[in-house]
PDB file of C-alpha atoms in Angstrom:
ATOM      1  CA  UNK A   1       0.035   0.007   0.038  1.00 89.00           C
ATOM      2  CA  UNK A   2       1.086   3.657  -0.683  1.00 83.00           C
ATOM      3  CA  UNK A   3       0.199   5.130   2.741  1.00 91.00           C
ATOM      4  CA  UNK A   4       2.082   8.492   3.425  1.00 87.00           C
ATOM      5  CA  UNK A   5       3.981   8.321   0.067  1.00 85.00           C
ATOM      6  CA  UNK A   6       3.052  11.651  -1.198  1.00 88.00           C
ATOM      7  CA  UNK A   7       5.943  12.866  -3.494  1.00 89.00           C
ATOM      8  CA  UNK A   8       7.523  11.431  -6.533  1.00 90.00           C
ATOM      9  CA  UNK A   9      10.720   9.496  -5.767  1.00 92.00           C
ATOM     10  CA  UNK A  10      11.798   9.806  -9.440  1.00 92.00           C
ATOM     11  CA  UNK A  11      13.178   6.082  -9.424  1.00 92.00           C
ATOM     12  CA  UNK A  12      16.079   7.141  -7.193  1.00 94.00           C
ATOM     13  CA  UNK A  13      17.388   6.534  -3.771  1.00 95.00           C
ATOM     14  CA  UNK A  14      16.934   9.338  -1.168  1.00 93.00           C
ATOM     15  CA  UNK A  15      20.490  10.508  -1.469  1.00 96.00           C
ATOM     16  CA  UNK A  16      20.561  10.414  -5.186  1.00 97.00           C
ATOM     17  CA  UNK A  17      17.139  12.410  -5.221  1.00 96.00           C
ATOM     18  CA  UNK A  18      18.533  15.028  -2.920  1.00 95.00           C
ATOM     19  CA  UNK A  19      21.715  15.476  -5.032  1.00 97.00           C
ATOM     20  CA  UNK A  20      19.479  15.779  -8.176  1.00 96.00           C
ATOM     21  CA  UNK A  21      17.259  18.249  -6.871  1.00 96.00           C
ATOM     22  CA  UNK A  22      19.953  20.404  -5.239  1.00 97.00           C
ATOM     23  CA  UNK A  23      21.852  20.468  -8.615  1.00 97.00           C
ATOM     24  CA  UNK A  24      18.858  21.458 -10.466  1.00 97.00           C
ATOM     25  CA  UNK A  25      18.005  24.178  -8.065  1.00 96.00           C
ATOM     26  CA  UNK A  26      21.527  25.501  -8.375  1.00 97.00           C
ATOM     27  CA  UNK A  27      21.232  25.478 -12.131  1.00 96.00           C
ATOM     28  CA  UNK A  28      17.861  27.189 -11.929  1.00 96.00           C
ATOM     29  CA  UNK A  29      19.079  29.876  -9.734  1.00 95.00           C
ATOM     30  CA  UNK A  30      22.265  30.434 -11.726  1.00 95.00           C
ATOM     31  CA  UNK A  31      20.641  30.227 -15.269  1.00 94.00           C
ATOM     32  CA  UNK A  32      17.028  31.463 -14.487  1.00 94.00           C
ATOM     33  CA  UNK A  33      15.640  28.752 -16.879  1.00 95.00           C
ATOM     34  CA  UNK A  34      16.302  25.065 -17.355  1.00 96.00           C
ATOM     35  CA  UNK A  35      14.938  22.296 -19.460  1.00 97.00           C
ATOM     36  CA  UNK A  36      13.977  19.100 -17.857  1.00 97.00           C
ATOM     37  CA  UNK A  37      11.205  16.480 -17.580  1.00 96.00           C
ATOM     38  CA  UNK A  38       7.947  17.305 -16.346  1.00 97.00           C
ATOM     39  CA  UNK A  39       8.104  15.048 -13.349  1.00 96.00           C
ATOM     40  CA  UNK A  40      11.531  16.625 -12.217  1.00 97.00           C
ATOM     41  CA  UNK A  41      10.266  20.090 -12.889  1.00 97.00           C
ATOM     42  CA  UNK A  42       7.283  19.496 -10.444  1.00 96.00           C
ATOM     43  CA  UNK A  43       9.430  18.201  -7.807  1.00 96.00           C
ATOM     44  CA  UNK A  44      11.980  20.932  -8.444  1.00 97.00           C
ATOM     45  CA  UNK A  45       9.219  23.556  -7.793  1.00 96.00           C
ATOM     46  CA  UNK A  46       8.415  22.032  -4.454  1.00 95.00           C
ATOM     47  CA  UNK A  47      12.080  22.099  -3.434  1.00 96.00           C
ATOM     48  CA  UNK A  48      13.030  25.513  -4.657  1.00 96.00           C
ATOM     49  CA  UNK A  49      10.259  27.757  -3.719  1.00 95.00           C
ATOM     50  CA  UNK A  50      10.693  27.458  -0.041  1.00 96.00           C
ATOM     51  CA  UNK A  51      14.322  28.252  -0.531  1.00 96.00           C
ATOM     52  CA  UNK A  52      13.392  31.462  -2.517  1.00 95.00           C
ATOM     53  CA  UNK A  53      10.936  32.396   0.269  1.00 95.00           C
ATOM     54  CA  UNK A  54      13.770  31.991   2.794  1.00 95.00           C
ATOM     55  CA  UNK A  55      15.943  34.260   0.675  1.00 95.00           C
ATOM     56  CA  UNK A  56      13.553  37.094   0.974  1.00 94.00           C
ATOM     57  CA  UNK A  57      14.870  37.701   4.515  1.00 92.00           C
ATOM     58  CA  UNK A  58      18.627  38.082   4.297  1.00 93.00           C
ATOM     59  CA  UNK A  59      19.737  36.968   7.747  1.00 95.00           C
ATOM     60  CA  UNK A  60      22.717  34.730   8.703  1.00 96.00           C
ATOM     61  CA  UNK A  61      20.282  31.922   9.900  1.00 97.00           C
ATOM     62  CA  UNK A  62      18.239  31.925   6.642  1.00 96.00           C
ATOM     63  CA  UNK A  63      21.646  31.816   4.627  1.00 96.00           C
ATOM     64  CA  UNK A  64      22.693  28.970   6.623  1.00 97.00           C
ATOM     65  CA  UNK A  65      19.447  27.054   6.152  1.00 97.00           C
ATOM     66  CA  UNK A  66      19.636  27.524   2.343  1.00 96.00           C
ATOM     67  CA  UNK A  67      23.279  26.746   2.072  1.00 97.00           C
ATOM     68  CA  UNK A  68      22.389  23.331   3.916  1.00 97.00           C
ATOM     69  CA  UNK A  69      20.419  22.579   0.998  1.00 96.00           C
ATOM     70  CA  UNK A  70      22.465  23.940  -2.062  1.00 95.00           C
ATOM     71  CA  UNK A  71      26.099  23.865  -0.962  1.00 94.00           C
ATOM     72  CA  UNK A  72      27.103  26.375  -3.648  1.00 95.00           C
ATOM     73  CA  UNK A  73      28.476  29.893  -2.607  1.00 96.00           C
ATOM     74  CA  UNK A  74      27.789  31.379  -5.969  1.00 96.00           C
ATOM     75  CA  UNK A  75      24.255  30.140  -6.071  1.00 96.00           C
ATOM     76  CA  UNK A  76      23.653  31.479  -2.634  1.00 96.00           C
ATOM     77  CA  UNK A  77      25.067  35.014  -3.761  1.00 96.00           C
ATOM     78  CA  UNK A  78      22.765  34.951  -6.543  1.00 95.00           C
ATOM     79  CA  UNK A  79      19.760  33.877  -4.595  1.00 95.00           C
ATOM     80  CA  UNK A  80      20.129  36.393  -1.965  1.00 95.00           C
ATOM     81  CA  UNK A  81      21.104  39.209  -4.283  1.00 94.00           C
ATOM     82  CA  UNK A  82      19.223  39.589  -7.688  1.00 94.00           C
ATOM     83  CA  UNK A  83      16.694  36.913  -7.206  1.00 94.00           C
ATOM     84  CA  UNK A  84      15.620  38.033  -3.824  1.00 93.00           C
ATOM     85  CA  UNK A  85      15.428  41.591  -5.004  1.00 93.00           C
ATOM     86  CA  UNK A  86      13.102  40.768  -7.834  1.00 91.00           C
ATOM     87  CA  UNK A  87      10.688  38.545  -5.737  1.00 88.00           C
ATOM     88  CA  UNK A  88      10.729  40.684  -2.610  1.00 84.00           C
ATOM     89  CA  UNK A  89       7.095  41.768  -3.146  1.00 88.00           C
ATOM     90  CA  UNK A  90       5.776  38.606  -4.595  1.00 90.00           C
ATOM     91  CA  UNK A  91       3.701  36.374  -2.096  1.00 92.00           C
ATOM     92  CA  UNK A  92       4.790  33.084  -3.787  1.00 91.00           C
ATOM     93  CA  UNK A  93       4.754  31.290  -7.239  1.00 93.00           C
ATOM     94  CA  UNK A  94       8.209  32.098  -8.062  1.00 94.00           C
ATOM     95  CA  UNK A  95       8.590  29.520 -10.892  1.00 94.00           C
ATOM     96  CA  UNK A  96       6.601  28.732 -14.013  1.00 95.00           C
ATOM     97  CA  UNK A  97       6.568  25.311 -16.008  1.00 96.00           C
ATOM     98  CA  UNK A  98       6.087  25.664 -19.792  1.00 96.00           C
ATOM     99  CA  UNK A  99       5.502  22.304 -21.406  1.00 97.00           C
ATOM    100  CA  UNK A 100       7.423  21.674 -24.730  1.00 96.00           C
ATOM    101  CA  UNK A 101       6.449  18.441 -25.930  1.00 96.00           C
ATOM    102  CA  UNK A 102       7.864  14.878 -25.740  1.00 97.00           C
ATOM    103  CA  UNK A 103      11.457  13.793 -26.017  1.00 94.00           C
ATOM    104  CA  UNK A 104      12.181  11.534 -28.962  1.00 94.00           C
ATOM    105  CA  UNK A 105      14.198   8.812 -27.277  1.00 93.00           C
ATOM    106  CA  UNK A 106      11.795   7.734 -24.501  1.00 95.00           C
ATOM    107  CA  UNK A 107       8.869   9.851 -25.078  1.00 95.00           C
ATOM    108  CA  UNK A 108       9.179  11.687 -21.657  1.00 95.00           C
ATOM    109  CA  UNK A 109       7.446  14.969 -21.348  1.00 97.00           C
ATOM    110  CA  UNK A 110       9.811  17.772 -21.620  1.00 97.00           C
ATOM    111  CA  UNK A 111       9.345  21.343 -20.197  1.00 97.00           C
ATOM    112  CA  UNK A 112      11.011  24.573 -19.192  1.00 94.00           C
ATOM    113  CA  UNK A 113      11.089  25.594 -15.576  1.00 96.00           C
ATOM    114  CA  UNK A 114      11.934  29.140 -15.189  1.00 95.00           C
ATOM    115  CA  UNK A 115      11.872  32.119 -12.578  1.00 94.00           C
ATOM    116  CA  UNK A 116       9.009  34.098 -13.210  1.00 91.00           C
ATOM    117  CA  UNK A 117      10.336  37.576 -12.786  1.00 87.00           C
ATOM    118  CA  UNK A 118      13.318  36.831 -14.996  1.00 85.00           C
ATOM    119  CA  UNK A 119      11.731  36.072 -18.382  1.00 77.00           C
ATOM    120  CA  UNK A 120      11.984  39.093 -20.438  1.00 75.00           C
ATOM    121  CA  UNK A 121       9.801  37.773 -23.453  1.00 77.00           C
ATOM    122  CA  UNK A 122       6.858  37.395 -21.077  1.00 69.00           C
ATOM    123  CA  UNK A 123       7.344  40.809 -19.672  1.00 66.00           C
ATOM    124  CA  UNK A 124       7.531  42.500 -23.102  1.00 69.00           C
ATOM    125  CA  UNK A 125       4.408  40.611 -24.206  1.00 65.00           C
ATOM    126  CA  UNK A 126       2.302  41.888 -21.331  1.00 59.00           C
ATOM    127  CA  UNK A 127       3.052  45.530 -21.894  1.00 53.00           C
ATOM    128  CA  UNK A 128       3.122  45.956 -25.660  1.00 54.00           C
ATOM    129  CA  UNK A 129       0.538  44.180 -27.966  1.00 56.00           C
ATOM    130  CA  UNK A 130       1.625  43.754 -31.562  1.00 60.00           C
ATOM    131  CA  UNK A 131      -0.451  45.251 -34.068  1.00 65.00           C
ATOM    132  CA  UNK A 132      -1.486  42.876 -37.046  1.00 70.00           C
ATOM    133  CA  UNK A 133      -1.731  44.137 -40.555  1.00 73.00           C
ATOM    134  CA  UNK A 134      -4.849  42.821 -42.291  1.00 71.00           C
ATOM    135  CA  UNK A 135      -4.722  42.439 -46.202  1.00 67.00           C
ATOM    136  CA  UNK A 136      -6.828  40.801 -48.772  1.00 73.00           C
ATOM    137  CA  UNK A 137      -6.600  37.252 -49.703  1.00 75.00           C
ATOM    138  CA  UNK A 138      -5.150  37.410 -53.233  1.00 69.00           C
ATOM    139  CA  UNK A 139      -2.743  40.453 -53.035  1.00 60.00           C
ATOM    140  CA  UNK A 140       0.888  39.185 -52.221  1.00 60.00           C
ATOM    141  CA  UNK A 141       0.420  35.420 -53.040  1.00 53.00           C
ATOM    142  CA  UNK A 142      -0.508  35.786 -56.753  1.00 51.00           C
ATOM    143  CA  UNK A 143       2.587  38.147 -57.419  1.00 52.00           C
ATOM    144  CA  UNK A 144       4.971  35.591 -55.815  1.00 54.00           C
ATOM    145  CA  UNK A 145       3.572  32.492 -57.604  1.00 54.00           C
ATOM    146  CA  UNK A 146       3.963  33.846 -61.052  1.00 52.00           C
ATOM    147  CA  UNK A 147       7.779  33.562 -61.355  1.00 53.00           C
ATOM    148  CA  UNK A 148       7.725  30.133 -59.893  1.00 51.00           C
ATOM    149  CA  UNK A 149       5.527  28.870 -62.655  1.00 50.00           C
ATOM    150  CA  UNK A 150       8.108  30.012 -65.370  1.00 51.00           C
ATOM    151  CA  UNK A 151      10.783  27.561 -64.236  1.00 49.00           C
ATOM    152  CA  UNK A 152      13.615  26.788 -66.748  1.00 51.00           C
ATOM    153  CA  UNK A 153      13.282  23.258 -65.715  1.00 52.00           C
ATOM    154  CA  UNK A 154      10.266  22.968 -68.088  1.00 49.00           C
ATOM    155  CA  UNK A 155      12.528  24.210 -71.092  1.00 52.00           C
ATOM    156  CA  UNK A 156      15.268  21.686 -70.500  1.00 50.00           C
ATOM    157  CA  UNK A 157      12.821  18.820 -70.081  1.00 51.00           C
ATOM    158  CA  UNK A 158      11.475  19.602 -73.720  1.00 53.00           C
ATOM    159  CA  UNK A 159      14.817  19.901 -75.307  1.00 53.00           C
ATOM    160  CA  UNK A 160      15.800  16.232 -74.849  1.00 54.00           C
ATOM    161  CA  UNK A 161      12.443  15.156 -76.010  1.00 53.00           C
ATOM    162  CA  UNK A 162      12.870  17.103 -79.271  1.00 54.00           C
ATOM    163  CA  UNK A 163      16.249  15.852 -79.839  1.00 53.00           C
ATOM    164  CA  UNK A 164      15.088  12.157 -79.589  1.00 57.00           C
ATOM    165  CA  UNK A 165      12.226  12.901 -81.904  1.00 59.00           C
ATOM    166  CA  UNK A 166      14.624  14.198 -84.653  1.00 54.00           C
TER     167      UNK A 166
END
């Protein structure tokens, strides 16, 4: 029976799973976006969001607690520096998962996991809406198709046929 087994073990032992999540959390903090499988991304979200919440309060104790999970000084500096400044007023939901499709080798579902406040494309898309130009159906298409119809391939195909007939 599965009593009190609420999280995904990811097919790994506890030590391997802890190392995997710590390494992915470090990569997410340093690069702001990583590509991984959907199951790992969901577990990483549960792992990294409490650490980001801890980083909002820059105290010696919170740095020690986060360091006990991550074990990387550069990631701690990045987390307590630029990342904590950007998410200081956000009450939660620091990461976003965007599904990409399926991996070719084993059909695993692949996705992006990214820090929400560090995505410049999403920020640009919300503030500025792109104006679309409407045109009629036949305008540009007819002009581009005419030169394609007069291909020199047709002339060369007829030349050998005429030579064979003579």
